[in-house]
CSV table of C-alpha atoms and ligand atoms in Angstrom, one decimal:
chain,number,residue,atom,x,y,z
A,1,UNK,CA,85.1,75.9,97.5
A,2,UNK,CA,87.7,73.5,96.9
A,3,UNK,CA,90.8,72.6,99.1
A,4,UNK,CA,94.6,71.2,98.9
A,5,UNK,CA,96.0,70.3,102.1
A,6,UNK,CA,99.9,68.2,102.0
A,7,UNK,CA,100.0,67.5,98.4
A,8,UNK,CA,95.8,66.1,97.9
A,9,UNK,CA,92.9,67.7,97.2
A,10,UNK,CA,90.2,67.3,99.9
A,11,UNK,CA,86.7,65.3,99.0
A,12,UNK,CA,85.0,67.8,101.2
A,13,UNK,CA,86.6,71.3,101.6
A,14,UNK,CA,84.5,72.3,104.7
A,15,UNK,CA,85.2,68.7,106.9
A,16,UNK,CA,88.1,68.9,109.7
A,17,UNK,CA,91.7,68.3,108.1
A,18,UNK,CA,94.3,70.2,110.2
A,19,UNK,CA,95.1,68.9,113.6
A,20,UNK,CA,94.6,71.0,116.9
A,21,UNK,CA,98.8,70.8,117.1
A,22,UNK,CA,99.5,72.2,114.4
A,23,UNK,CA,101.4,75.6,115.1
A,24,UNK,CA,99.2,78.2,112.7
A,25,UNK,CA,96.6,77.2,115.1
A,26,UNK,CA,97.5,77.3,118.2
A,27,UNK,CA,100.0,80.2,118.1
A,28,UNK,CA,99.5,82.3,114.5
A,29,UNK,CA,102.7,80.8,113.6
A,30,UNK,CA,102.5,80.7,109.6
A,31,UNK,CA,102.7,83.1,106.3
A,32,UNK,CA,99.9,83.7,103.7
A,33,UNK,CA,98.9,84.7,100.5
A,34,UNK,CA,95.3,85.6,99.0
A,35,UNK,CA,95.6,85.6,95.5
A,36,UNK,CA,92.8,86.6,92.8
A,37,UNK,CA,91.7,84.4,90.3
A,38,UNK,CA,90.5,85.6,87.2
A,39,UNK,CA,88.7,83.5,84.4
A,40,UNK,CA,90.2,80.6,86.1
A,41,UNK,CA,93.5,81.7,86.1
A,42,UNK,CA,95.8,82.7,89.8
A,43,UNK,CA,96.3,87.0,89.0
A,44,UNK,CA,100.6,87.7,89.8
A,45,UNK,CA,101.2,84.4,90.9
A,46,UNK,CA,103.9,84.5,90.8
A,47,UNK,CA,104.7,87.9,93.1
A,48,UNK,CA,102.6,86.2,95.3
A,49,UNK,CA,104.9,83.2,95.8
A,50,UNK,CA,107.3,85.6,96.3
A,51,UNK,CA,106.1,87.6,99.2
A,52,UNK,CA,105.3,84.2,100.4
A,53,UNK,CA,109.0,83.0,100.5
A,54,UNK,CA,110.1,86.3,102.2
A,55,UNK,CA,107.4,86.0,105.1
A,56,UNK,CA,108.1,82.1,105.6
A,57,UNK,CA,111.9,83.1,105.7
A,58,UNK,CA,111.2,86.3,108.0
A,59,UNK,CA,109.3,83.8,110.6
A,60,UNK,CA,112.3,80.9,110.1
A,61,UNK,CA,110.4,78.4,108.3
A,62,UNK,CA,111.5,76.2,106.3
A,63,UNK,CA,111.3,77.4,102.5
A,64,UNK,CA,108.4,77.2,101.0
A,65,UNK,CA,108.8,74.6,97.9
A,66,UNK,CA,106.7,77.0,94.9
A,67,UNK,CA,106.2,73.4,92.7
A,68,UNK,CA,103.9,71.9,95.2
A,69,UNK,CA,102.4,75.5,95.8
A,70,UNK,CA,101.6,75.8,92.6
A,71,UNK,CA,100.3,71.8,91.9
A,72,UNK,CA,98.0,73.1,94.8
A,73,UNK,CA,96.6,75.8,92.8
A,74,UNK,CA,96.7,74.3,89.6
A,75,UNK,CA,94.5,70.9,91.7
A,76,UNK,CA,92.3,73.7,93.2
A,77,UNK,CA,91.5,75.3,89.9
A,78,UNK,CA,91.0,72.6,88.0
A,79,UNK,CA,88.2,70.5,90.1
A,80,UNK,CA,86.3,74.9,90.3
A,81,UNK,CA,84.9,76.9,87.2
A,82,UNK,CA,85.8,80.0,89.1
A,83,UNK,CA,85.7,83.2,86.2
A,84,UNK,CA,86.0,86.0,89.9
A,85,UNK,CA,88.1,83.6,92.8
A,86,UNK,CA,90.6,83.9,95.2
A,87,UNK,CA,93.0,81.7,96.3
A,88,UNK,CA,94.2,81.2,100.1
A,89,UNK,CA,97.3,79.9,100.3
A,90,UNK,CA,98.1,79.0,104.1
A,91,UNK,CA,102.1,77.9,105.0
A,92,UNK,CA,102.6,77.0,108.8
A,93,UNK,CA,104.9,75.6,111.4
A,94,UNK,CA,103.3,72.1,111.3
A,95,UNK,CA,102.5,70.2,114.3
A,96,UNK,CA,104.2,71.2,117.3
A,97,UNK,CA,104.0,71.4,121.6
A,98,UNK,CA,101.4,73.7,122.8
A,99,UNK,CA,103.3,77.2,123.5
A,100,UNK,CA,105.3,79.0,121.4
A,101,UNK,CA,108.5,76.9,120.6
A,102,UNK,CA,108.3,75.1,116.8
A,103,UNK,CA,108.2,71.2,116.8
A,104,UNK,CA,110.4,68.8,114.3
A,105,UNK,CA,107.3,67.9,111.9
A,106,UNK,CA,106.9,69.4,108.5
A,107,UNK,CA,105.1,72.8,107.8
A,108,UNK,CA,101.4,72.6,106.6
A,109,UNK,CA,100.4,73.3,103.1
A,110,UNK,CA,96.7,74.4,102.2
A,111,UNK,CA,95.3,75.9,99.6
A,112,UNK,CA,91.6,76.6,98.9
A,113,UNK,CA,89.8,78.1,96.0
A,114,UNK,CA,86.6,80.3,96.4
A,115,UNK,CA,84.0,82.4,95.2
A,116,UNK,CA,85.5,86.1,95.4
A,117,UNK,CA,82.3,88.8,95.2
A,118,UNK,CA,83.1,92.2,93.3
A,119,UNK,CA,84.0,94.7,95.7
A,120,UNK,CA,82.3,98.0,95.4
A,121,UNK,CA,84.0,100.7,93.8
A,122,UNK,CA,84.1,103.0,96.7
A,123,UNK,CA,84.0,102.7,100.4
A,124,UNK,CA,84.5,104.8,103.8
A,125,UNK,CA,87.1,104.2,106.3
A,126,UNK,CA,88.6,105.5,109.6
A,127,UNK,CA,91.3,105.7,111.1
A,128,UNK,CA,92.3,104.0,114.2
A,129,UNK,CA,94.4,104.5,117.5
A,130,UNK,CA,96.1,101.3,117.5
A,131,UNK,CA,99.6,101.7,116.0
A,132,UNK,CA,100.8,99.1,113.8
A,133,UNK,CA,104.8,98.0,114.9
A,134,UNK,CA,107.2,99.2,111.9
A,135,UNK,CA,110.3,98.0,114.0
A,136,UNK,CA,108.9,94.4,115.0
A,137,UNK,CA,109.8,90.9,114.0
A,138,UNK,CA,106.5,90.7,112.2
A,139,UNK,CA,106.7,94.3,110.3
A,140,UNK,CA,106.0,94.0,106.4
A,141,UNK,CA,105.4,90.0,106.8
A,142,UNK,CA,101.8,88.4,105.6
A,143,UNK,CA,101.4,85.8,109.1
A,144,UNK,CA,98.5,84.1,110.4
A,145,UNK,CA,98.7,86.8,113.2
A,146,UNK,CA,96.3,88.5,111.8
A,147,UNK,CA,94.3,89.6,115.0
A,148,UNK,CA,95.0,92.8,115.3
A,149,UNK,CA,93.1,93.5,112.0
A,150,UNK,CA,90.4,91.5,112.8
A,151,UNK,CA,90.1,94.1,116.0
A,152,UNK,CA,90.5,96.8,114.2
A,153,UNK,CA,88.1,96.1,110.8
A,154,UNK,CA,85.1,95.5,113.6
A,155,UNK,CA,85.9,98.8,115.0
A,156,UNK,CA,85.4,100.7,111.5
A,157,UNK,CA,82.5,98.1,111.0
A,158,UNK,CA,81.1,99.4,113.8
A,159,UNK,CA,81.3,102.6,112.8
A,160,UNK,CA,79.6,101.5,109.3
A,161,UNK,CA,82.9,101.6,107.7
A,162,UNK,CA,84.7,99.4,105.3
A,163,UNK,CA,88.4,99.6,106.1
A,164,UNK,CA,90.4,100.8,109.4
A,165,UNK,CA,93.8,102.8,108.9
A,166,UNK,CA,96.3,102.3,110.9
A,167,UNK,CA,99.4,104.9,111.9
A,168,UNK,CA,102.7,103.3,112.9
A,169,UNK,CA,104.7,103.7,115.8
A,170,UNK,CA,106.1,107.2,114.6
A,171,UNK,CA,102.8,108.5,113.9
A,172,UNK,CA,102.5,108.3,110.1
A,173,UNK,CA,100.4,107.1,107.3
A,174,UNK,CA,100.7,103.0,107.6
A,175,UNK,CA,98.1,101.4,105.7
A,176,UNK,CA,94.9,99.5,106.3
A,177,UNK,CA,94.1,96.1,107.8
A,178,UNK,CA,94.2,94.6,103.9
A,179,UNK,CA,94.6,97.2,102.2
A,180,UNK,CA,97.7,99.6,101.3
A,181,UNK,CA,96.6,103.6,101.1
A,182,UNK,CA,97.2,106.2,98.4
A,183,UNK,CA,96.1,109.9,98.9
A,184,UNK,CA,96.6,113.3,96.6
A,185,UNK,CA,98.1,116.0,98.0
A,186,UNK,CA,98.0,119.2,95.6
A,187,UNK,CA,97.6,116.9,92.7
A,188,UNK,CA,100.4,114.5,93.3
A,189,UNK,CA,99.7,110.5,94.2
A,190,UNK,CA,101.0,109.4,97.5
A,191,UNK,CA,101.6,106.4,99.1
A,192,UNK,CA,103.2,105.3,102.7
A,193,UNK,CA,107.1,103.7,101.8
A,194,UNK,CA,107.4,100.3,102.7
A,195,UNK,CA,109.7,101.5,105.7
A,196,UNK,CA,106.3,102.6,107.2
A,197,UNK,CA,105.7,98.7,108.2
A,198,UNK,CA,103.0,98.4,105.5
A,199,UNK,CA,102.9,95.6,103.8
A,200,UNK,CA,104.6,95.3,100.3
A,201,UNK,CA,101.5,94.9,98.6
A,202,UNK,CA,101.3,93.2,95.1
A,203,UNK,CA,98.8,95.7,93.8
A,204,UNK,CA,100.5,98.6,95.4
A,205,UNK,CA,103.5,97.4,93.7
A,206,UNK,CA,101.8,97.1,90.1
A,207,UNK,CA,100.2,100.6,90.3
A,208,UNK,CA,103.5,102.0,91.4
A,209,UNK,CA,105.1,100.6,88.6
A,210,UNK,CA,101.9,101.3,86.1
A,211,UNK,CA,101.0,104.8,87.0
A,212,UNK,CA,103.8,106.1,89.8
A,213,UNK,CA,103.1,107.9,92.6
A,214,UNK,CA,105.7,109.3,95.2
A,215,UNK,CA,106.8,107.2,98.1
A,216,UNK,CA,106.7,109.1,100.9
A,217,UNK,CA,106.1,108.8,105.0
A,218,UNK,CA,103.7,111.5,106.6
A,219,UNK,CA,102.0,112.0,109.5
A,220,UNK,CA,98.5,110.0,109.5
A,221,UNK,CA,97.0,113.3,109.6
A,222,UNK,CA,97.7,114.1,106.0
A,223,UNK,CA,94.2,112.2,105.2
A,224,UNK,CA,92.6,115.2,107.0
A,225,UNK,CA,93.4,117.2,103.8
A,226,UNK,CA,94.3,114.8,101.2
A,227,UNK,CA,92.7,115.8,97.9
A,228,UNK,CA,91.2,112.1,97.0
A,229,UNK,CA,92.2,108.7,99.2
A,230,UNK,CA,92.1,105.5,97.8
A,231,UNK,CA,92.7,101.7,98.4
A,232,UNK,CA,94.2,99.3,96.9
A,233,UNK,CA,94.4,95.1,97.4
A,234,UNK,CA,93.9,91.5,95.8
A,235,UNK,CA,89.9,92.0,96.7
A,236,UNK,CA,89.1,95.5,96.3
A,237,UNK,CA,91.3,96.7,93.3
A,238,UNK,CA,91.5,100.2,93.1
A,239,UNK,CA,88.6,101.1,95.8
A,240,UNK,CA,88.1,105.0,95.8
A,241,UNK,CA,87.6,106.5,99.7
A,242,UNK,CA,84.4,108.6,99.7
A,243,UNK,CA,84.3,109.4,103.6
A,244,UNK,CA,87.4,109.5,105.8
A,245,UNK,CA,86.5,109.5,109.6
A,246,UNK,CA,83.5,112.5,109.9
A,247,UNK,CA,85.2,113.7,106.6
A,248,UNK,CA,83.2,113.1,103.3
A,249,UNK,CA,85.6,113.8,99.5
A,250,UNK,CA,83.7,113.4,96.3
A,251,UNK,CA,84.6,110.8,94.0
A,252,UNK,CA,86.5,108.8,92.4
A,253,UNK,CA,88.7,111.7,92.1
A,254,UNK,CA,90.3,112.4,88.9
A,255,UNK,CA,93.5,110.3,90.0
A,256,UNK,CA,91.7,107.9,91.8
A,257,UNK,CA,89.5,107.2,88.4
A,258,UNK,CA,92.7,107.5,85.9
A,259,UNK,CA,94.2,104.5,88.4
A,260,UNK,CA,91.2,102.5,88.1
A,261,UNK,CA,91.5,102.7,84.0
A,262,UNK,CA,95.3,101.9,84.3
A,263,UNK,CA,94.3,98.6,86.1
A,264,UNK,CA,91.2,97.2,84.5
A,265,UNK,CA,93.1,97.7,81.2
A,266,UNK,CA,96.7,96.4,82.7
A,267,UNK,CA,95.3,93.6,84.7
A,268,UNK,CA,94.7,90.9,82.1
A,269,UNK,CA,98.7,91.0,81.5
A,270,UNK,CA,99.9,89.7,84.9
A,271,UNK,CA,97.1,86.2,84.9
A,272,UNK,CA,99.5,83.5,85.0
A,273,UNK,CA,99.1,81.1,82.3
B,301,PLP,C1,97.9,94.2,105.9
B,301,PLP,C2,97.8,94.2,104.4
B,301,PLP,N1,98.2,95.3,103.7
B,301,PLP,C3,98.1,95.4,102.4
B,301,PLP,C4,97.5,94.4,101.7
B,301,PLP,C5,97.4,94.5,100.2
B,301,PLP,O1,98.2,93.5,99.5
B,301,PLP,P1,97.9,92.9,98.1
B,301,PLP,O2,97.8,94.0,97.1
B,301,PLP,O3,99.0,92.0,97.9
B,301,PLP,O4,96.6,92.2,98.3
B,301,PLP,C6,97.0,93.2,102.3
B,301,PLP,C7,96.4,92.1,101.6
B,301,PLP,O5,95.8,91.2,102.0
B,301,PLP,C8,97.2,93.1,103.7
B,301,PLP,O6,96.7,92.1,104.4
């Protein structure tokens, strides 16, 4: 592992750097990208910065500056051989008082470089009865607030599964807790619109854009019936569902497998140089 923090790379990665004030800490007030690294090299970078600008402007932080992002990455990469990696890159409020108003200091930069392990090319999920806000201040932004996942990815492991699904507040389809969902329904690809309060995933993005599917919002219930599910992310890929709640689907499906050949083969074009 190797870490960035305000423009230096840290001697030791794993000793204390941020201070107890500082906002991301004490009240989840920050934005954040996990980016895959692959042969060495950040995957979509730049989409990534992107998203990042949008969900430091959507909490009212200052702008994120991209250069020193990407010196950051380009310090983190170079002092790690990392051919599978992923890259956390963490923008908060800085320091500031103890409750939820923002101090006058700078925001906090860090970036750190790890290990990423293959993820398994399928998994099982469930769905869960906590509804994720599509008309809050947070909907669709990648924050440090990231609790609510953390609750709901213990219930499904509890339940030895690898993903939770969450509905929104209108009772459809939303997306999992870092992941983005797409299902067949009588051989067409689906997946939730953004207006669902997903998050504008950078893989769900690229496979929209590689292979289509039709953006649509549907009641959660649709996965009762769906034909083949599968996730997408930074870390799992294209990650075919073989078991949704007490419901078991064989696969990969057929569009579930033609997706997973669309991105190993398309991949190697979005690495950054
Ligand atoms: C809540 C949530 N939805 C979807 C995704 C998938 O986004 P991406 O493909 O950019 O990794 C993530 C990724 O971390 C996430 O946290």
């Amino acid at each position: 592992m190797r870490a960035w923090l305000n423009g230096r790379l840290l001697e030791d990665p794993t000793a204390p750097a941020v201070t107890l004030r500082d906002h991301g800490l004490t009240v989840g007030d920050g934005a954040f990208e996990a980016v895959k690294v692959v042969d060495g090299r950040p995957f979509a970078l730049t989409r990534h910065l992107d998203r990042l600008a949008r969900s430091a402007a959507g909490l009212g932080l200052p702008a994120v500056d991209d250069a020193e992002v990407r010196r950051g990455v380009a310090a983190v990469l170079a002092a790690e051989d990392l051919p599978l990696g992923r890259l956390r890159i963490t923008y908060t409020g800085g320091v500031a008082p103890l409750g939820s108003a923002r101090g006058d200091g700078p925001p906090t930069l860090a970036v750190v470089a790890d290990v990423l392990q293959p993820s398994r090319p399928t998994t099982s999920v469930v769905t869960v009865p906590w509804p994720r806000n599509e008309r809050g201040a947070l909907a669709g932004l990648k924050t440090t607030s990231y609790a609510e996942n953390v609750v709901a990815l213990a219930h499904a492991t509890e339940r030895g599964a690898g993903e939770a699904i969450f509905p929104n507040l209108a009772g459809n389809l939303c997306e999992g807790t870092g992941t983005n969902v797409f299902y067949v329904v009588d051989g067409e690809l689906r997946t939730p619109t953004l207006g669902s309060g997903c998050l504008a995933g950078v893989t769900r993005a690229l496979l929209l854009e590689w292979y289509g599917a039709h953006e649509v919002d549907e009641p959660i219930d649709v996965l009762e019936s769906a034909e083949e599910i599968f996730l997408v992310s930074t870390t799992r890929d294209v990650q075919a569902v073989t078991r949704c709640d007490d419901r078991d689907l064989t696969g990969p499906g057929p569009v579930t497998t033609e997706c997973q050949k669309v991105w190993a083969t398309r991949e190697a074009e979005n690495v950054d140089p």
